[in-house]
CSV table of C-alpha atoms in Angstrom, one decimal:
chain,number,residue,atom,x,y,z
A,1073,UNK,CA,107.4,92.3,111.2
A,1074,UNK,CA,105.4,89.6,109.1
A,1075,UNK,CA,106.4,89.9,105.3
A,1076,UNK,CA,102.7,90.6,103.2
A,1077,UNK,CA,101.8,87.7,101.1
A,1078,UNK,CA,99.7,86.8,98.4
A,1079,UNK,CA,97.3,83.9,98.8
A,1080,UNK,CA,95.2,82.2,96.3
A,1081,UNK,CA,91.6,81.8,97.6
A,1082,UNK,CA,91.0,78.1,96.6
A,1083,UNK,CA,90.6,76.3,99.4
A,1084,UNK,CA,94.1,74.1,100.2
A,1085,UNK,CA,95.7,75.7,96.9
A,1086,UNK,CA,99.4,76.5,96.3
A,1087,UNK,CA,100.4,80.2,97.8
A,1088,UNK,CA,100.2,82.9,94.6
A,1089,UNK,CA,103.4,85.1,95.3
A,1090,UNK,CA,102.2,89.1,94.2
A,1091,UNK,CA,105.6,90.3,92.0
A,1092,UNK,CA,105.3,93.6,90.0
A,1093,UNK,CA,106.7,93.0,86.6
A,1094,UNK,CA,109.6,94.9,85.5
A,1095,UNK,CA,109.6,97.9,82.7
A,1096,UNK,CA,112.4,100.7,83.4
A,1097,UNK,CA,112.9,103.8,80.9
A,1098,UNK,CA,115.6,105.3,78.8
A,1099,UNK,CA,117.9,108.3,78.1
A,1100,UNK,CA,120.5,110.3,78.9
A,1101,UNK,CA,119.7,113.4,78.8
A,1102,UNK,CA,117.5,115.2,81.2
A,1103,UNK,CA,115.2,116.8,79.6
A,1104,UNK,CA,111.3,117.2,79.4
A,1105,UNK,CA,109.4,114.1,78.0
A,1106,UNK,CA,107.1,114.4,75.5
A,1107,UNK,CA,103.6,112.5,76.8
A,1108,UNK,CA,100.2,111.5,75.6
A,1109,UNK,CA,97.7,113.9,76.5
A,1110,UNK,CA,95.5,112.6,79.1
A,1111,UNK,CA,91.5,113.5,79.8
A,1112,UNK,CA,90.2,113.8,82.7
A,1113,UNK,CA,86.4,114.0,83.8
A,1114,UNK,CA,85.0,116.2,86.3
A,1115,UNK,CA,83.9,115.0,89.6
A,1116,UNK,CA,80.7,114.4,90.4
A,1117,UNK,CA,79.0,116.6,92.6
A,1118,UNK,CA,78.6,115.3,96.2
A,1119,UNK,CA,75.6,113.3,97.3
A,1120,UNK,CA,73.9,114.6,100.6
A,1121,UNK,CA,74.2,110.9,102.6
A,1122,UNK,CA,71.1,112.5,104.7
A,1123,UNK,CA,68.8,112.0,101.4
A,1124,UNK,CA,70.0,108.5,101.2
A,1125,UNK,CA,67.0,105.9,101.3
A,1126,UNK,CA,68.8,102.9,103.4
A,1127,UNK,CA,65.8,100.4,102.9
A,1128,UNK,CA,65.9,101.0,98.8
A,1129,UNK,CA,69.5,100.1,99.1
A,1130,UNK,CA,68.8,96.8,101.3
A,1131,UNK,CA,66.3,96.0,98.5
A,1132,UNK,CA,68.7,96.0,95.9
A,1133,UNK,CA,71.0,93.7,97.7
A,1134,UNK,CA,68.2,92.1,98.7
A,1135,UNK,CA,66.9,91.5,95.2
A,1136,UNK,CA,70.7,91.1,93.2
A,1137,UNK,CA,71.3,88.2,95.0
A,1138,UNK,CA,68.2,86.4,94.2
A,1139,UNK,CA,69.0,87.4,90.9
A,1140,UNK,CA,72.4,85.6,90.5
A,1141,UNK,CA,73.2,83.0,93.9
A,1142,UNK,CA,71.0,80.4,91.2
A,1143,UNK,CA,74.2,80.9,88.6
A,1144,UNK,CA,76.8,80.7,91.3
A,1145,UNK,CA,78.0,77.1,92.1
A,1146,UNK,CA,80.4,75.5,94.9
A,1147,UNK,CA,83.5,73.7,93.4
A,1148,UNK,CA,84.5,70.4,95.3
A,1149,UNK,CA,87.9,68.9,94.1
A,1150,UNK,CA,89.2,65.8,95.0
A,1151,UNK,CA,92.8,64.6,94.0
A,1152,UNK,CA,95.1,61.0,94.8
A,1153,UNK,CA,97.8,63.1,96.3
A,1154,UNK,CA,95.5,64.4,99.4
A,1155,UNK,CA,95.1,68.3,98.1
A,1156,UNK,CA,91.3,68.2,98.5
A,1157,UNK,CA,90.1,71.5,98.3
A,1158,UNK,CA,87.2,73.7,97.4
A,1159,UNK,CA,86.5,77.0,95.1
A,1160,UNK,CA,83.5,79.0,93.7
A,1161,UNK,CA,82.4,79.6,89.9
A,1162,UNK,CA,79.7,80.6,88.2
A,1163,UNK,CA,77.4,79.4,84.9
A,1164,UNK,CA,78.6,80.8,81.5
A,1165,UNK,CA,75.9,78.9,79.2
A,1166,UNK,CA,73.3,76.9,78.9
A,1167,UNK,CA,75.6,74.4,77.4
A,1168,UNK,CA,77.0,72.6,81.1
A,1169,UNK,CA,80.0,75.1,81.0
A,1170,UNK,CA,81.0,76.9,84.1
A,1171,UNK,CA,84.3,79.0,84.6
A,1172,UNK,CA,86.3,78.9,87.7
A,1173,UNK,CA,90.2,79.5,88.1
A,1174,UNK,CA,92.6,77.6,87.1
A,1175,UNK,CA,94.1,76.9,90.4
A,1176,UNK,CA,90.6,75.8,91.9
A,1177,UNK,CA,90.7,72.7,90.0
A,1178,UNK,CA,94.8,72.2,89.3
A,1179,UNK,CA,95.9,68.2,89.9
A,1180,UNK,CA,91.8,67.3,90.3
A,1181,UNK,CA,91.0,63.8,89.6
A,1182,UNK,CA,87.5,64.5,90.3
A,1183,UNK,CA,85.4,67.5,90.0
A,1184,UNK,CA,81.6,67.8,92.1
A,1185,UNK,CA,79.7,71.4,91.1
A,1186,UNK,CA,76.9,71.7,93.5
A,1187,UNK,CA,74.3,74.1,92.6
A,1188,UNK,CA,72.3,76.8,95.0
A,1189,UNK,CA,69.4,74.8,95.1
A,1190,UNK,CA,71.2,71.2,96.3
A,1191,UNK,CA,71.3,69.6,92.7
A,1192,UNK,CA,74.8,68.4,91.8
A,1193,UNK,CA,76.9,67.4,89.2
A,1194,UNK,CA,80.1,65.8,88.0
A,1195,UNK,CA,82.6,68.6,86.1
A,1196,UNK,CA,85.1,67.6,83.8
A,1197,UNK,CA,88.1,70.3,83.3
A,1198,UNK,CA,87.7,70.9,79.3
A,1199,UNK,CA,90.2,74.0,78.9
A,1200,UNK,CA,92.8,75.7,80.7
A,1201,UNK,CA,94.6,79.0,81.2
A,1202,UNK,CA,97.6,79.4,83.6
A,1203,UNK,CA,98.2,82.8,82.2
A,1204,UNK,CA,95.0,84.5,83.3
A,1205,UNK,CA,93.9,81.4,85.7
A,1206,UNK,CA,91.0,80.4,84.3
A,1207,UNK,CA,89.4,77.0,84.1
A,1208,UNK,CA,86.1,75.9,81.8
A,1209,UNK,CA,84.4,73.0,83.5
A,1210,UNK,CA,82.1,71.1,81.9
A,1211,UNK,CA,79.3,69.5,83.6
A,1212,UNK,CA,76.3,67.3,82.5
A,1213,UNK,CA,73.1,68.9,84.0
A,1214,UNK,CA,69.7,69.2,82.7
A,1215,UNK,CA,69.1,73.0,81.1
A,1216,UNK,CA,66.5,73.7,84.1
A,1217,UNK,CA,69.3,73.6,86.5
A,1218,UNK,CA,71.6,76.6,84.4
A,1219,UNK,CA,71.4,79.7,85.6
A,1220,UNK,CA,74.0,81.4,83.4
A,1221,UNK,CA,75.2,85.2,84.7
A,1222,UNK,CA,75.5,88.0,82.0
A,1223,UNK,CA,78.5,89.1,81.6
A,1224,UNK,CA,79.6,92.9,82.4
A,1225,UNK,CA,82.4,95.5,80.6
A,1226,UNK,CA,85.3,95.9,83.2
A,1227,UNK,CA,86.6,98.3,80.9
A,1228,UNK,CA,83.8,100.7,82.5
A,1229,UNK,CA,84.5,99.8,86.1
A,1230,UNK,CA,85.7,103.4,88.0
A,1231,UNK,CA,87.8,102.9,91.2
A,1232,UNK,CA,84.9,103.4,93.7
A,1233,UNK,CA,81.9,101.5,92.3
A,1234,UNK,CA,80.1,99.3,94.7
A,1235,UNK,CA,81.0,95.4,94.0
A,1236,UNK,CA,79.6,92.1,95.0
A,1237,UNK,CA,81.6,88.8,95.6
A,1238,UNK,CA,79.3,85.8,96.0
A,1239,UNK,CA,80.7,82.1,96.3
A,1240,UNK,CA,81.8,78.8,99.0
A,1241,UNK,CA,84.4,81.0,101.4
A,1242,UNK,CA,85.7,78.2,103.8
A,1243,UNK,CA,82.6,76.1,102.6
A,1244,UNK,CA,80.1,78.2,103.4
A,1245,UNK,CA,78.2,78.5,99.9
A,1246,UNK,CA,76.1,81.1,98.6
A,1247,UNK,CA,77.7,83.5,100.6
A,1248,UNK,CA,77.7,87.4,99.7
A,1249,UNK,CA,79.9,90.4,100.4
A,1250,UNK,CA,79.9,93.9,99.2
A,1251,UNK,CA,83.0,96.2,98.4
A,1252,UNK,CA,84.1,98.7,95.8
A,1253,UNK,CA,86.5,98.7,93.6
A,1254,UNK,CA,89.7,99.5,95.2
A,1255,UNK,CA,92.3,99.8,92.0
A,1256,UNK,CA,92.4,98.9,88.5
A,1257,UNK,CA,95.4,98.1,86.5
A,1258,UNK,CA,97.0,95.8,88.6
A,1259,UNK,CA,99.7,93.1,87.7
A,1260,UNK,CA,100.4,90.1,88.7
A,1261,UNK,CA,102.3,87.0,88.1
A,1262,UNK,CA,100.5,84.2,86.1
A,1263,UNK,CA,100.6,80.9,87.2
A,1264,UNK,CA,102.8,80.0,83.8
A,1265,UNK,CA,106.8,79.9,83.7
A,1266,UNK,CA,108.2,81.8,81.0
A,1267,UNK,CA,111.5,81.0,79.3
A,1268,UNK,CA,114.4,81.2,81.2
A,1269,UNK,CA,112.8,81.2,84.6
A,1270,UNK,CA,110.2,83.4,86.1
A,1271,UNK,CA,106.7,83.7,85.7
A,1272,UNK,CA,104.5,85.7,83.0
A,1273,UNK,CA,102.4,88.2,83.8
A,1274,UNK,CA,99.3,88.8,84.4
A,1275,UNK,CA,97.9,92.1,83.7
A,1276,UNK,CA,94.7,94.2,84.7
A,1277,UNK,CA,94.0,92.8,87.6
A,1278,UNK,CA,91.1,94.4,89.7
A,1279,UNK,CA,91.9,95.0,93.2
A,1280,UNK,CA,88.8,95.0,95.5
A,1281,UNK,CA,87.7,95.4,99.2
A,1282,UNK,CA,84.9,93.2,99.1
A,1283,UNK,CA,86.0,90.2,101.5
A,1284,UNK,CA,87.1,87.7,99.7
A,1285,UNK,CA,88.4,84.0,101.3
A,1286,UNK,CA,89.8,81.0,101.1
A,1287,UNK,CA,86.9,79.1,99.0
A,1288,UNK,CA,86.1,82.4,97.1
A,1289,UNK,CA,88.4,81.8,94.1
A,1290,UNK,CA,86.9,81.8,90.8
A,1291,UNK,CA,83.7,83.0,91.9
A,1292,UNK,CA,81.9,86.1,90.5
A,1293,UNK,CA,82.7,89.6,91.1
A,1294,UNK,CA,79.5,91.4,90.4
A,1295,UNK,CA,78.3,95.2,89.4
A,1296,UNK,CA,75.0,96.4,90.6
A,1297,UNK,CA,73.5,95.1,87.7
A,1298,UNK,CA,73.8,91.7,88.4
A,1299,UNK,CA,76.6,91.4,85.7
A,1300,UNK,CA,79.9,89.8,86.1
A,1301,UNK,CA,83.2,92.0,85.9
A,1302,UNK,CA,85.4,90.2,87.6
A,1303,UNK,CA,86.5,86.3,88.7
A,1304,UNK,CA,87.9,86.3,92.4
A,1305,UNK,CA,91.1,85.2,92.1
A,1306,UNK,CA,93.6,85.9,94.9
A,1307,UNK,CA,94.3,87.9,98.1
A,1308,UNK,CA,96.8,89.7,99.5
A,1309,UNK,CA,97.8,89.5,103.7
A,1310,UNK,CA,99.6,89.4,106.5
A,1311,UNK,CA,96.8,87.5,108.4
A,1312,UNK,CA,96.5,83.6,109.0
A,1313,UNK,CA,94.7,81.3,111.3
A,1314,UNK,CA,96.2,79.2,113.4
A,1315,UNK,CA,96.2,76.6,110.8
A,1316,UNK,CA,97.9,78.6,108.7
A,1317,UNK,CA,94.9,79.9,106.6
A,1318,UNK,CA,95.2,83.3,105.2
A,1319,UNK,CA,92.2,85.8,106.2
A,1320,UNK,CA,91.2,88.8,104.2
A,1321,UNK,CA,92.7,91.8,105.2
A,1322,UNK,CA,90.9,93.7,102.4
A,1323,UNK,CA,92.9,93.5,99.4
A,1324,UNK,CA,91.4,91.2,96.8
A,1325,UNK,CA,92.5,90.6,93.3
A,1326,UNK,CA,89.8,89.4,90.1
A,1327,UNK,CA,90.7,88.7,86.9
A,1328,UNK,CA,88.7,91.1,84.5
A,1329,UNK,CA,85.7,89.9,82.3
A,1330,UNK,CA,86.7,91.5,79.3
A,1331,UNK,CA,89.9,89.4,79.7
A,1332,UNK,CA,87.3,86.4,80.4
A,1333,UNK,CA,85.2,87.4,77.6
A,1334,UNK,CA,88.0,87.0,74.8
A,1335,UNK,CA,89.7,83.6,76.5
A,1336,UNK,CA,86.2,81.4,77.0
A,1337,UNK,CA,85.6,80.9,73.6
A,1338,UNK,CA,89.2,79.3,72.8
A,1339,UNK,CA,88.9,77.4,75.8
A,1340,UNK,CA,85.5,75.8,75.1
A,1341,UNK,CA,86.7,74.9,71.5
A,1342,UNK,CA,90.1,74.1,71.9
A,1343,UNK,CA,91.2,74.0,75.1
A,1344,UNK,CA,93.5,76.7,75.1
A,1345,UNK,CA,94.3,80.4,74.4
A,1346,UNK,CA,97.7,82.3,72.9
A,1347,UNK,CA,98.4,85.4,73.9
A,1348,UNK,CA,100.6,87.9,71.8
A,1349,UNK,CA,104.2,88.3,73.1
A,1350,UNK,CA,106.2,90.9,73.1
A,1351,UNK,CA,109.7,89.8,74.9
A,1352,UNK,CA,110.8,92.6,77.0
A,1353,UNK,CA,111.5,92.9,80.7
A,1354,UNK,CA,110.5,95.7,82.7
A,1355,UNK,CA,108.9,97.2,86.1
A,1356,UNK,CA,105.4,98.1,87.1
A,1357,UNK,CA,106.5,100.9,90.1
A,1358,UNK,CA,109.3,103.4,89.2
A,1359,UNK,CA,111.0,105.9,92.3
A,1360,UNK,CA,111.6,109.3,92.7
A,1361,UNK,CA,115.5,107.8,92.9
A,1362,UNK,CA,114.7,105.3,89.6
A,1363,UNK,CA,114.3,108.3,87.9
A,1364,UNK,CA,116.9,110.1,88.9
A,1365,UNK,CA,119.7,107.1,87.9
A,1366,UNK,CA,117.9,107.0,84.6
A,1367,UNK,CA,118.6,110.8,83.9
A,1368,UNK,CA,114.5,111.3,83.9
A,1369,UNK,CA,112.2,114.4,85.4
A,1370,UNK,CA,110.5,113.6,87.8
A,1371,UNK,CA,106.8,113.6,86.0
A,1372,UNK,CA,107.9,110.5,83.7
A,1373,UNK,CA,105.3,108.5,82.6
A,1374,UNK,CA,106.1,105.3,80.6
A,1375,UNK,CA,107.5,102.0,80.4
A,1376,UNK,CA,112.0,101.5,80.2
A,1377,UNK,CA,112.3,98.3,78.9
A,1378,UNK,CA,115.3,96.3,81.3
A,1379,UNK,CA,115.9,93.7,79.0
A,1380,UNK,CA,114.8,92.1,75.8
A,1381,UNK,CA,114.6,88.5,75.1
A,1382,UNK,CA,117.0,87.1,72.2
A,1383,UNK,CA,115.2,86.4,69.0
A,1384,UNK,CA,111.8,87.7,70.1
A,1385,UNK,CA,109.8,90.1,68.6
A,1386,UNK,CA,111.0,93.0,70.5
A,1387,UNK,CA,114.5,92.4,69.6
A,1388,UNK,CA,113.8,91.5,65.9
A,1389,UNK,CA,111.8,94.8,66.1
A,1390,UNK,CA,115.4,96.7,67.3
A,1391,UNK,CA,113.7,97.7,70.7
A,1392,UNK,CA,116.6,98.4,73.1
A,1393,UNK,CA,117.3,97.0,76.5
A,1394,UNK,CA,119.5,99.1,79.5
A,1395,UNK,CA,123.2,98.9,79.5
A,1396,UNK,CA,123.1,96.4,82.5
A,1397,UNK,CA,120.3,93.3,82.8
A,1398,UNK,CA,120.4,92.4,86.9
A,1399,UNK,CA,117.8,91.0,88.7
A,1400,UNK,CA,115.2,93.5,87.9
A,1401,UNK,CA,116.0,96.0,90.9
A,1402,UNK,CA,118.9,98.0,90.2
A,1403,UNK,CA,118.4,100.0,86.8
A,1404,UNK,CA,120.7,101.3,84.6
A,1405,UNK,CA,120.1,103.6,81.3
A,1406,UNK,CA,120.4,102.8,77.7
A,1407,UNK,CA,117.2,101.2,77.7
A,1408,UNK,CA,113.9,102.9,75.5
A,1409,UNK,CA,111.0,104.2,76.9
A,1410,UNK,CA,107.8,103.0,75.9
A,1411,UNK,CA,104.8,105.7,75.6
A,1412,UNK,CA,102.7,104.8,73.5
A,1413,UNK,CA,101.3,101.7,71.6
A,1414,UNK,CA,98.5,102.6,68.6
A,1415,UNK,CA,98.1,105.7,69.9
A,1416,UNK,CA,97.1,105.2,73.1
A,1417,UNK,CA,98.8,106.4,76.3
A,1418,UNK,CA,101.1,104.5,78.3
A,1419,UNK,CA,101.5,105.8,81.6
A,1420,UNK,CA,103.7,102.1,83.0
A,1421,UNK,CA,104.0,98.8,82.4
A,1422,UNK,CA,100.4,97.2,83.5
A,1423,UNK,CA,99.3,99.8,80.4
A,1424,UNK,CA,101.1,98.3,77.8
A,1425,UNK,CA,100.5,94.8,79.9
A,1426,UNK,CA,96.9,95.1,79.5
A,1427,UNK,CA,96.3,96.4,76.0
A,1428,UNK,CA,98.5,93.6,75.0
A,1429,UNK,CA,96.3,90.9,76.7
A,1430,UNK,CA,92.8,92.4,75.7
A,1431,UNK,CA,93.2,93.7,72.2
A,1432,UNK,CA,95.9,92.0,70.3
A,1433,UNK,CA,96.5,88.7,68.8
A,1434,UNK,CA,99.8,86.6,67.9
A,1435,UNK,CA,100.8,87.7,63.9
A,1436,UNK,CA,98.8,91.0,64.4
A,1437,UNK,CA,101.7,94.2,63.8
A,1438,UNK,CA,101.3,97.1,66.0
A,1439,UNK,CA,103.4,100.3,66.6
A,1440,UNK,CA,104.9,101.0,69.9
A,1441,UNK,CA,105.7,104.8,70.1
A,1442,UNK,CA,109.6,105.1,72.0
A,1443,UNK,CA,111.7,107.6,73.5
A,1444,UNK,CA,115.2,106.6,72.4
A,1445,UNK,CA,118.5,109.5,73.2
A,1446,UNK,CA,115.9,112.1,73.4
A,1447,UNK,CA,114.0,111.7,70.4
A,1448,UNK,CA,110.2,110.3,70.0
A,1449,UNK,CA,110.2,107.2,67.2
A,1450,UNK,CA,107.3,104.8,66.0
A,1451,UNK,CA,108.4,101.4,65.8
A,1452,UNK,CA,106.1,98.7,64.2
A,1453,UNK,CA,106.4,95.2,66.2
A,1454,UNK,CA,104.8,92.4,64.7
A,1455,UNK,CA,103.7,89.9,67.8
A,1456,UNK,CA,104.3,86.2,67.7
A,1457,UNK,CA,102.3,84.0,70.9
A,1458,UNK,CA,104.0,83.1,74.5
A,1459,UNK,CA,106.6,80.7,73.6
């Protein structure tokens, strides 16, 4: 049996391994958790498919993509060490800049951005982020040529909703595929090594069936609205070509606007972006059996923290870590259960993840609500940036 992989989707680009991070949960006793409330919404009331006007849903294709190909671009990258490759992006402004990922344009010694309509330019890389793999390019091109896309609010994207991915899959620019949004919340490993080995993480991630390729990476991921709400990034297979290429198999991963929307403007002006840090170890997926070694019922929601990191803000915080630190994948108890953080729910560790990423900011103080020996406790935790 072929073990599933994770591939990035720039052309020629280093293989992106897919690891859940690690979060366990705490207490000895087994007894019933106290949880957020959570609010659901009714479903909406079935559509008769009979009624459905097929040539009205061509058209909007049809017409989205004459909307947005002008503000897509193809990414040509060539590098000294032979890694040539290729990868997709998109217009932010009409300043020149245009995003892409990070690992489209990794090692490049030179940079082409051709445009829909054959014009093309020379990009220089102006900012970076390994965390969240994105790249701003900067290239010199007369306003007439910019396009830029708006820019959506993935915090509104349902699992469900009809998506768009349009970019240079295997060289073939301006190409366009449709999909819905398969997940939401997913986590993955950034492309930056944390202290002590490992990677960071890389929280909610949208996962997607639109088909998505080698070539696709750092293209848009598009509403029906023409907006952005996503960055292709990666894809996850057991399929290759002879050459050893991988192939879609239907699970996609984008890096959220709203995650876009907040790093951009550090990028453009200084080149980088912090994120807040909270230094604790712990595990996206949690078993019937995790549970069970944890002295937990089985309807636990949360995130155990495995370990926390010496002298971080976590530990200086007096968050606790389990009894045992392994690798990861054998759990032991003694560890605190994270519910909560400002009020809001916390139902695992790409929660916590991704409220991190999107709403906080190094030096900012927030309260992480706990189970610890049974009881519920509010601690404050006052975030420093990724060492």
């Amino acid at each position: 049996m072929k073990t599933k992989k994770i591939f990035s989707l720039a052309s020629m680009a280093a293989i992106v391994l897919f690891i859940s991070a690690c979060f366990p949960f705490t207490t000895t006793q087994t007894q019933a958790v106290p949880t957020y409330e959570v609010n659901t919404k009714p479903l909406a009331q079935t559509r008769d498919l009979s009624q459905v006007d097929l040539s009205q849903s061509e058209s909007v294709m049809v017409n989205l993509y004459q909307q947005v190909n002008s503000g897509v671009v193809a990414i040509l990258v060539i590098s000294t060490n032979g890694e040539d490759g290729q990868g997709s992006g998109f217009v932010y402004d009409q300043q020149g800049h245009v995003i892409t990922n990070y690992h489209v344009v990794e090692n490049a010694d030179s940079i082409e951005v051709d445009f829909s309509n054959g014009y093309r330019a020379t990009g220089e890389v102006i900012g970076t982020d390994l965390d969240s793999d994105i790249a701003v390019v900067k290239v010199d091109a007369p306003a007439s040529e910019l396009y830029p896309l708006p820019l959506g609010d993935s915090s509104q994207l349902q699992v469900g909703q009809t998506v768009v991915a349009i970019g240079n899959p295997f060289g073939l620019s301006g190409s366009m595929t449709v999909g819905i949004v398969s997940a939401l919340g997913r986590t993955m490993e950034s492309m930056r090594e944390a202290p002590g080995g490992g990677y960071f993480s890389s929280g909610d991630q949208i996962q997607t069936d639109a088909a998505i390729n080698p070539g696709n990476s750092g293209g848009p991921l598009l509403n029906l609205n023409g907006e952005v709400v996503g960055i292709n990034r990666a894809i996850r297979t057991d399929n290759e070509t002879i050459l050893g290429t991988a192939v879609n198999s239907g699970i996609g991963f984008a890096i959220p606007i709203d995650i876009v929307k907040k790093v951009i403007p550090d990028l453009i002006s200084k080149g980088s972006h912090e994120y807040s840090y909270l230094g604790i170890t712990s595990r996206d997926e949690m078993t019937l059996a995790d549970l069970q070694t944890l002295g937990m019922p089985a309807n636990t929601l949360g995130a155990y923290v495995i370990a926390v990191a010496d002298g971080g803000p976590a530990d200086k915080a007096g968050l606790r870590g389990s009894d045992q630190v392994g690798d990861g994948t054998t759990l032991s108890p003694g560890g605190d259960w994270i519910i909560g953080i400002d009020g809001q729910a916390i139902n695992r560790f790409s929660d916590l993840l991704s409220y991190l990423i999107t709403y906080t900011n190094p030096g900012q103080t927030i309260s992480l609500t706990i189970l610890r020996d049974g009881q519920q406790l509010n601690i404050p935790v006052t975030l420093t940036k990724r060492p």
